[in-house]
CSV table of C-alpha atoms in Angstrom, one decimal:
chain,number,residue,atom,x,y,z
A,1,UNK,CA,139.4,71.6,81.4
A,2,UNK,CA,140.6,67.7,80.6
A,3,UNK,CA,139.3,66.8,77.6
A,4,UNK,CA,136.3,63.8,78.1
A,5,UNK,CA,138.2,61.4,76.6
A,6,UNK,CA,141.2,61.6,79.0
A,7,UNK,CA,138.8,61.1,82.2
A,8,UNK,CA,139.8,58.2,84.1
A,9,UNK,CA,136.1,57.4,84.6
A,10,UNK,CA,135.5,58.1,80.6
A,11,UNK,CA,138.6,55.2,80.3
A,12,UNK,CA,137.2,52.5,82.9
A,13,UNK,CA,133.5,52.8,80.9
A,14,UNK,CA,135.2,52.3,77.5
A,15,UNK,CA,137.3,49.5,78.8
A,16,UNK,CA,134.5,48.4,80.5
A,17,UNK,CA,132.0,48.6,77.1
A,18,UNK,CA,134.9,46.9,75.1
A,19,UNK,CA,135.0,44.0,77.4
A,20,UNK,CA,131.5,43.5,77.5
A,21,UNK,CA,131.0,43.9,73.8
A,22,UNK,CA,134.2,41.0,73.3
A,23,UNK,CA,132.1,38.5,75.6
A,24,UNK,CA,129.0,38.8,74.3
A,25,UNK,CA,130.7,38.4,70.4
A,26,UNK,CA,132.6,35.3,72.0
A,27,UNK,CA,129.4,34.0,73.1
A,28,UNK,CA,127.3,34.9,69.9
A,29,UNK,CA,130.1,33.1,68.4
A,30,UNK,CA,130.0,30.3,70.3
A,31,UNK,CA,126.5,30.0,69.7
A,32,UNK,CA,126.5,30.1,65.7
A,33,UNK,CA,129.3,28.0,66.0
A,34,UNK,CA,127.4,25.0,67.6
A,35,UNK,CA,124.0,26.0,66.1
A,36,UNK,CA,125.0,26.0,62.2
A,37,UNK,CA,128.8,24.9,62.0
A,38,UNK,CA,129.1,27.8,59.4
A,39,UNK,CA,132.3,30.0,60.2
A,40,UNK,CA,132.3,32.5,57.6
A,41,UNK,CA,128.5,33.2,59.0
A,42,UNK,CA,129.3,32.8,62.4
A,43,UNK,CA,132.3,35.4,61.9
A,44,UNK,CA,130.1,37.7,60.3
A,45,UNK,CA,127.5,37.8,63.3
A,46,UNK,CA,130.0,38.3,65.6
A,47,UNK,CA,131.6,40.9,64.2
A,48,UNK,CA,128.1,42.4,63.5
A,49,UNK,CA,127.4,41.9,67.6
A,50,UNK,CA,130.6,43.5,68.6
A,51,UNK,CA,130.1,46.4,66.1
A,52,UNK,CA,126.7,46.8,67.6
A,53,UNK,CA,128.0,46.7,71.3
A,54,UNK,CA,130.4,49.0,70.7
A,55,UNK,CA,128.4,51.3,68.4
A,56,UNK,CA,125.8,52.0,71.1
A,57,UNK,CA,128.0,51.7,73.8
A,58,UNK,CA,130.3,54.8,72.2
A,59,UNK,CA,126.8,56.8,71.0
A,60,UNK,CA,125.7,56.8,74.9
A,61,UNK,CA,129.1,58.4,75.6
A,62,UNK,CA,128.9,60.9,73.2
A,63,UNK,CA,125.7,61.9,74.7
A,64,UNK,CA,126.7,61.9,78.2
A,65,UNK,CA,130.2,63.8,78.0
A,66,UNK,CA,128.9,66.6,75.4
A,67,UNK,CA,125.7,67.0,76.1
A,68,UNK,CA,123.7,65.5,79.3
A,69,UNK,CA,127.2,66.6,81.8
A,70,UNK,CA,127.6,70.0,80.6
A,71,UNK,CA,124.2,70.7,81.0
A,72,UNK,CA,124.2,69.5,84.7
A,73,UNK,CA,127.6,71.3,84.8
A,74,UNK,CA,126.1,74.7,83.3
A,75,UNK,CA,122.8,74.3,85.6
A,76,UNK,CA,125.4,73.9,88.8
A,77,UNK,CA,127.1,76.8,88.1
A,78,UNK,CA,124.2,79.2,87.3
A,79,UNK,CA,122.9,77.6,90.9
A,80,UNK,CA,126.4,78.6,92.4
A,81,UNK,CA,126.4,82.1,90.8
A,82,UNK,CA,122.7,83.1,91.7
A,83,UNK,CA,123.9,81.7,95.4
A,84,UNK,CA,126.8,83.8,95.4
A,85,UNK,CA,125.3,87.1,94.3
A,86,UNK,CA,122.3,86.9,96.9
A,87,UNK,CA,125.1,86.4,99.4
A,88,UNK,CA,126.7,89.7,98.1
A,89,UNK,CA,123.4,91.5,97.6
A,90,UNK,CA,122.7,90.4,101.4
A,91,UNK,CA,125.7,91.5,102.7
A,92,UNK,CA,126.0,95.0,100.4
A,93,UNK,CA,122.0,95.4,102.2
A,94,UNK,CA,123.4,95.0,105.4
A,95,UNK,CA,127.1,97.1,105.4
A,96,UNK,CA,124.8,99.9,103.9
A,97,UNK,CA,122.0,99.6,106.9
A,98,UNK,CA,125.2,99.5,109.3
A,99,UNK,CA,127.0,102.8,107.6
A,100,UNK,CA,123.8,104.6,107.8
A,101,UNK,CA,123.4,103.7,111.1
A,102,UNK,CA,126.8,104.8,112.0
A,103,UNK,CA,126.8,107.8,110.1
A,104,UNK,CA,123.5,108.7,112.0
A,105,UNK,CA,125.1,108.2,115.5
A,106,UNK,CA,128.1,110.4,114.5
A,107,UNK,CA,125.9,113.0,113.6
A,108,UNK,CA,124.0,113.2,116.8
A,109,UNK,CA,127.1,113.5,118.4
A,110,UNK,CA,128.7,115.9,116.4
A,111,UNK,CA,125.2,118.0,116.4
A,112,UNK,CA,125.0,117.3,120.5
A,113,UNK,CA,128.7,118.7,121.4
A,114,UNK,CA,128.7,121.9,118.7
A,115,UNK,CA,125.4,122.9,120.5
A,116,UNK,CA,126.6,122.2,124.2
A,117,UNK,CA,129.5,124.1,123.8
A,118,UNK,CA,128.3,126.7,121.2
A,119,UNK,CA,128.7,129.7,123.9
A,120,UNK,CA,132.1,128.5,125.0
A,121,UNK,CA,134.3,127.4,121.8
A,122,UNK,CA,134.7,130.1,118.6
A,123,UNK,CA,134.0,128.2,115.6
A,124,UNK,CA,137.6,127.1,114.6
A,125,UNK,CA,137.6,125.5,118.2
A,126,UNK,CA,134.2,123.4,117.6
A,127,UNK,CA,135.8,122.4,114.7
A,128,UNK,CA,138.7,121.1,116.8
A,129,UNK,CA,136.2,119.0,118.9
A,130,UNK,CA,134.5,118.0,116.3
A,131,UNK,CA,137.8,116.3,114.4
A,132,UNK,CA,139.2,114.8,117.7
A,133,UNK,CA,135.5,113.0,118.2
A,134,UNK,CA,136.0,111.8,114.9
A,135,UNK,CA,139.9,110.7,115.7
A,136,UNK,CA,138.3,108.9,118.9
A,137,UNK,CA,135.6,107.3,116.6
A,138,UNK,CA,138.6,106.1,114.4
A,139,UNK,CA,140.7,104.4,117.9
A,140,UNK,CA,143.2,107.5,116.8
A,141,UNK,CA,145.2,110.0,118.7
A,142,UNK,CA,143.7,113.4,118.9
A,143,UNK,CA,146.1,116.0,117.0
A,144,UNK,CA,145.0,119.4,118.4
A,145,UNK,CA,143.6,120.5,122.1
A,146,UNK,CA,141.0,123.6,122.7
A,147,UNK,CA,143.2,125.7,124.3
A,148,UNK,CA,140.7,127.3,126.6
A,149,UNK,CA,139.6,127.0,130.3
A,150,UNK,CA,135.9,126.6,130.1
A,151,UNK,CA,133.9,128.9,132.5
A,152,UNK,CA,131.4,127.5,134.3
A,153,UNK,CA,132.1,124.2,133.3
A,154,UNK,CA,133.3,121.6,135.8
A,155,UNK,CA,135.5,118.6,135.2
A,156,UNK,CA,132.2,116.4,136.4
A,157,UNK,CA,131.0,118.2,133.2
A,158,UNK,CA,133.3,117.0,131.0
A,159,UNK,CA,133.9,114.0,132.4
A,160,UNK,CA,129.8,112.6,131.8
A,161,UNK,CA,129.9,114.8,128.2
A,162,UNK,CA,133.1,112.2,127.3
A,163,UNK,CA,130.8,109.3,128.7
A,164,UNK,CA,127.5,110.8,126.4
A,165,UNK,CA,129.7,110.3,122.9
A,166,UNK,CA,132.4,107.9,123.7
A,167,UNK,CA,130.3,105.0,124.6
A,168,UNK,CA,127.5,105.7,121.5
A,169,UNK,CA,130.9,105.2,119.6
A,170,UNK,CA,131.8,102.2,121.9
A,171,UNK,CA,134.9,103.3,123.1
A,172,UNK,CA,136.1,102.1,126.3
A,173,UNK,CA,136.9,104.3,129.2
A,174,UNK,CA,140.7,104.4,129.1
A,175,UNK,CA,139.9,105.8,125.2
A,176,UNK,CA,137.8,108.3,126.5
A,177,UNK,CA,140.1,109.3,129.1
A,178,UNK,CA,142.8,109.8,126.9
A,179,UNK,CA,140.3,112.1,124.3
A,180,UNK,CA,139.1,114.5,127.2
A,181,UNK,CA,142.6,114.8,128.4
A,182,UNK,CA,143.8,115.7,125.3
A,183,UNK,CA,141.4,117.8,123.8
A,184,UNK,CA,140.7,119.9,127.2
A,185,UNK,CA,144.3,120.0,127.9
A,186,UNK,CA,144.2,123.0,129.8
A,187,UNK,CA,141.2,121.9,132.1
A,188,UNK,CA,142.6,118.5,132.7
A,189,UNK,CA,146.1,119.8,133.2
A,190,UNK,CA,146.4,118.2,136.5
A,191,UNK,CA,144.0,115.6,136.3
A,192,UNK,CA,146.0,111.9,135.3
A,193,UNK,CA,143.9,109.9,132.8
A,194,UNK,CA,143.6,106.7,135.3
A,195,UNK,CA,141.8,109.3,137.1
A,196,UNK,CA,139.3,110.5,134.6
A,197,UNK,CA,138.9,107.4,133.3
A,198,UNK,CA,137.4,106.0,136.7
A,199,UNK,CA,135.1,109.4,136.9
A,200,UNK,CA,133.4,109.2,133.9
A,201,UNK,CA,130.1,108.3,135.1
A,202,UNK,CA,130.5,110.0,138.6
A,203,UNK,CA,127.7,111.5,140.1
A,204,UNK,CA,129.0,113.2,143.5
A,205,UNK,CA,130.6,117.1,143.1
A,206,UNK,CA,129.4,119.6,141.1
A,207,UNK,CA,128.2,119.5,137.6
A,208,UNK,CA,125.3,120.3,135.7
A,209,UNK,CA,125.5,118.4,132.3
A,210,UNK,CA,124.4,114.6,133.1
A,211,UNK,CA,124.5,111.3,131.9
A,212,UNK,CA,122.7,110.3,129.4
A,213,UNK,CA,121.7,106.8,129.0
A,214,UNK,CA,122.3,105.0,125.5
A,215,UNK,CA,118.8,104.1,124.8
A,216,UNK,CA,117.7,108.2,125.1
A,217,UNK,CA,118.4,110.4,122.2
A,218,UNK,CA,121.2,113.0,122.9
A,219,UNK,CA,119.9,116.3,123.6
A,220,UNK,CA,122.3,119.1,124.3
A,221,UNK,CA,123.0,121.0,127.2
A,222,UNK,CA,123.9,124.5,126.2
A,223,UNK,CA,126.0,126.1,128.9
A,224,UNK,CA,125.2,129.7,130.1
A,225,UNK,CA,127.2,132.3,128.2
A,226,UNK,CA,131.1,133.0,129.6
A,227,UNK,CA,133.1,135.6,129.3
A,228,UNK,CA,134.1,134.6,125.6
């Protein structure tokens, strides 16, 4: 921080009191000069003007530079810093509601495709599904498949259950594609992921797990027991 007396503004009203304080003991000199024809007395005023002047103008800038401006400059800052941590209060209040949010839709989903496929996957394999949903929620490619043909479960099936949790996690189609295809690799074996990604809503063929639109909660479909 510059030190008051090295503003440029400090300088131009010192210059500026020191010019006004010379013309008014010119003046006052002037004055005694013509009024009493005394010089040693009209001297003395003068020098008493211009240490008046110069007196008072100095005092009010000792009171302004160490007292009145840091007190506007303290008040300003406390104004700044009380701004500043409502903005971050407001935004911690608002990642939080989002987070819980999120973490509430994830575990609908993860509660929705354990229990639709509860009769179908061992428990190791729910897991897989379980961490490739979350590798889709994360954009990221799926690192392990359910190596399992699914009995009784069509590709229409599969196709509307990727639909069901893909777009709650706002994934696009050709994301979705790519998670069904690689997490039922064995049931999509044949099936190109331009061509589940146009079929993910269909509703011609067989199926018997449906859409479910985004403003209804999730409730799973539990499919009739295979052979597993």
């Amino acid at each position: 921080m510059k030190a008051p007396y090295k503003s440029p503004w400090t300088r131009a009203y010192l210059t500026v009191v020191t010019m006004c304080a010379l013309g008014i003991g010119v003046s006052d000199y002037t004055r005694m000069i013509t009024e009493n024809s005394d010089i040693f007395l009209a001297v003395f005023h003068t020098v008493f003007v211009l240490s008046l002047v110069c007196g008072t103008g100095y005092l009010v800038y000792l009171i302004s530079a160490y007292y009145i401006i840091p007190k506007l400059s303290d008040s300003r800052n406390s104004n700044e810093s009380c701004g500043l941590e409502g903005r971050r209060f407001e935004t911690a209040i608002f990642t939080t509601t989002d987070s819980n949010k999120e973490s509430g839709i994830m575990n609908d989903i993860l509660s929705y495709s354990s229990l639709t496929f509860k009769r179908h996957l061992s428990e190791n394999q729910i897991q897989i599904l379980c961490n490739n949903i979350h590798q889709l929620a994360k954009g990221k490619d799926v690192s392990d498949d359910i190596a399992v043909k699914l009995d009784g479960v069509t590709s229409n099936d599969l196709y509307h259950f990727g639909w069901n949790i893909g777009k709650r996690l706002k994934k696009s189609n050709i994301q979705i594609a790519w998670f069904l295809k690689a997490t039922f690799k064995l049931m999509f074996s044949d099936v190109a992921v331009d061509t589940i990604k146009t079929k993910l809503a269909i509703k011609e063929g067989t199926f018997i797990l449906k859409l479910i639109p985004l403003d209804q909660p999730l409730i799973p479909h539990v499919f009739p027991a295979s052979g597993f």
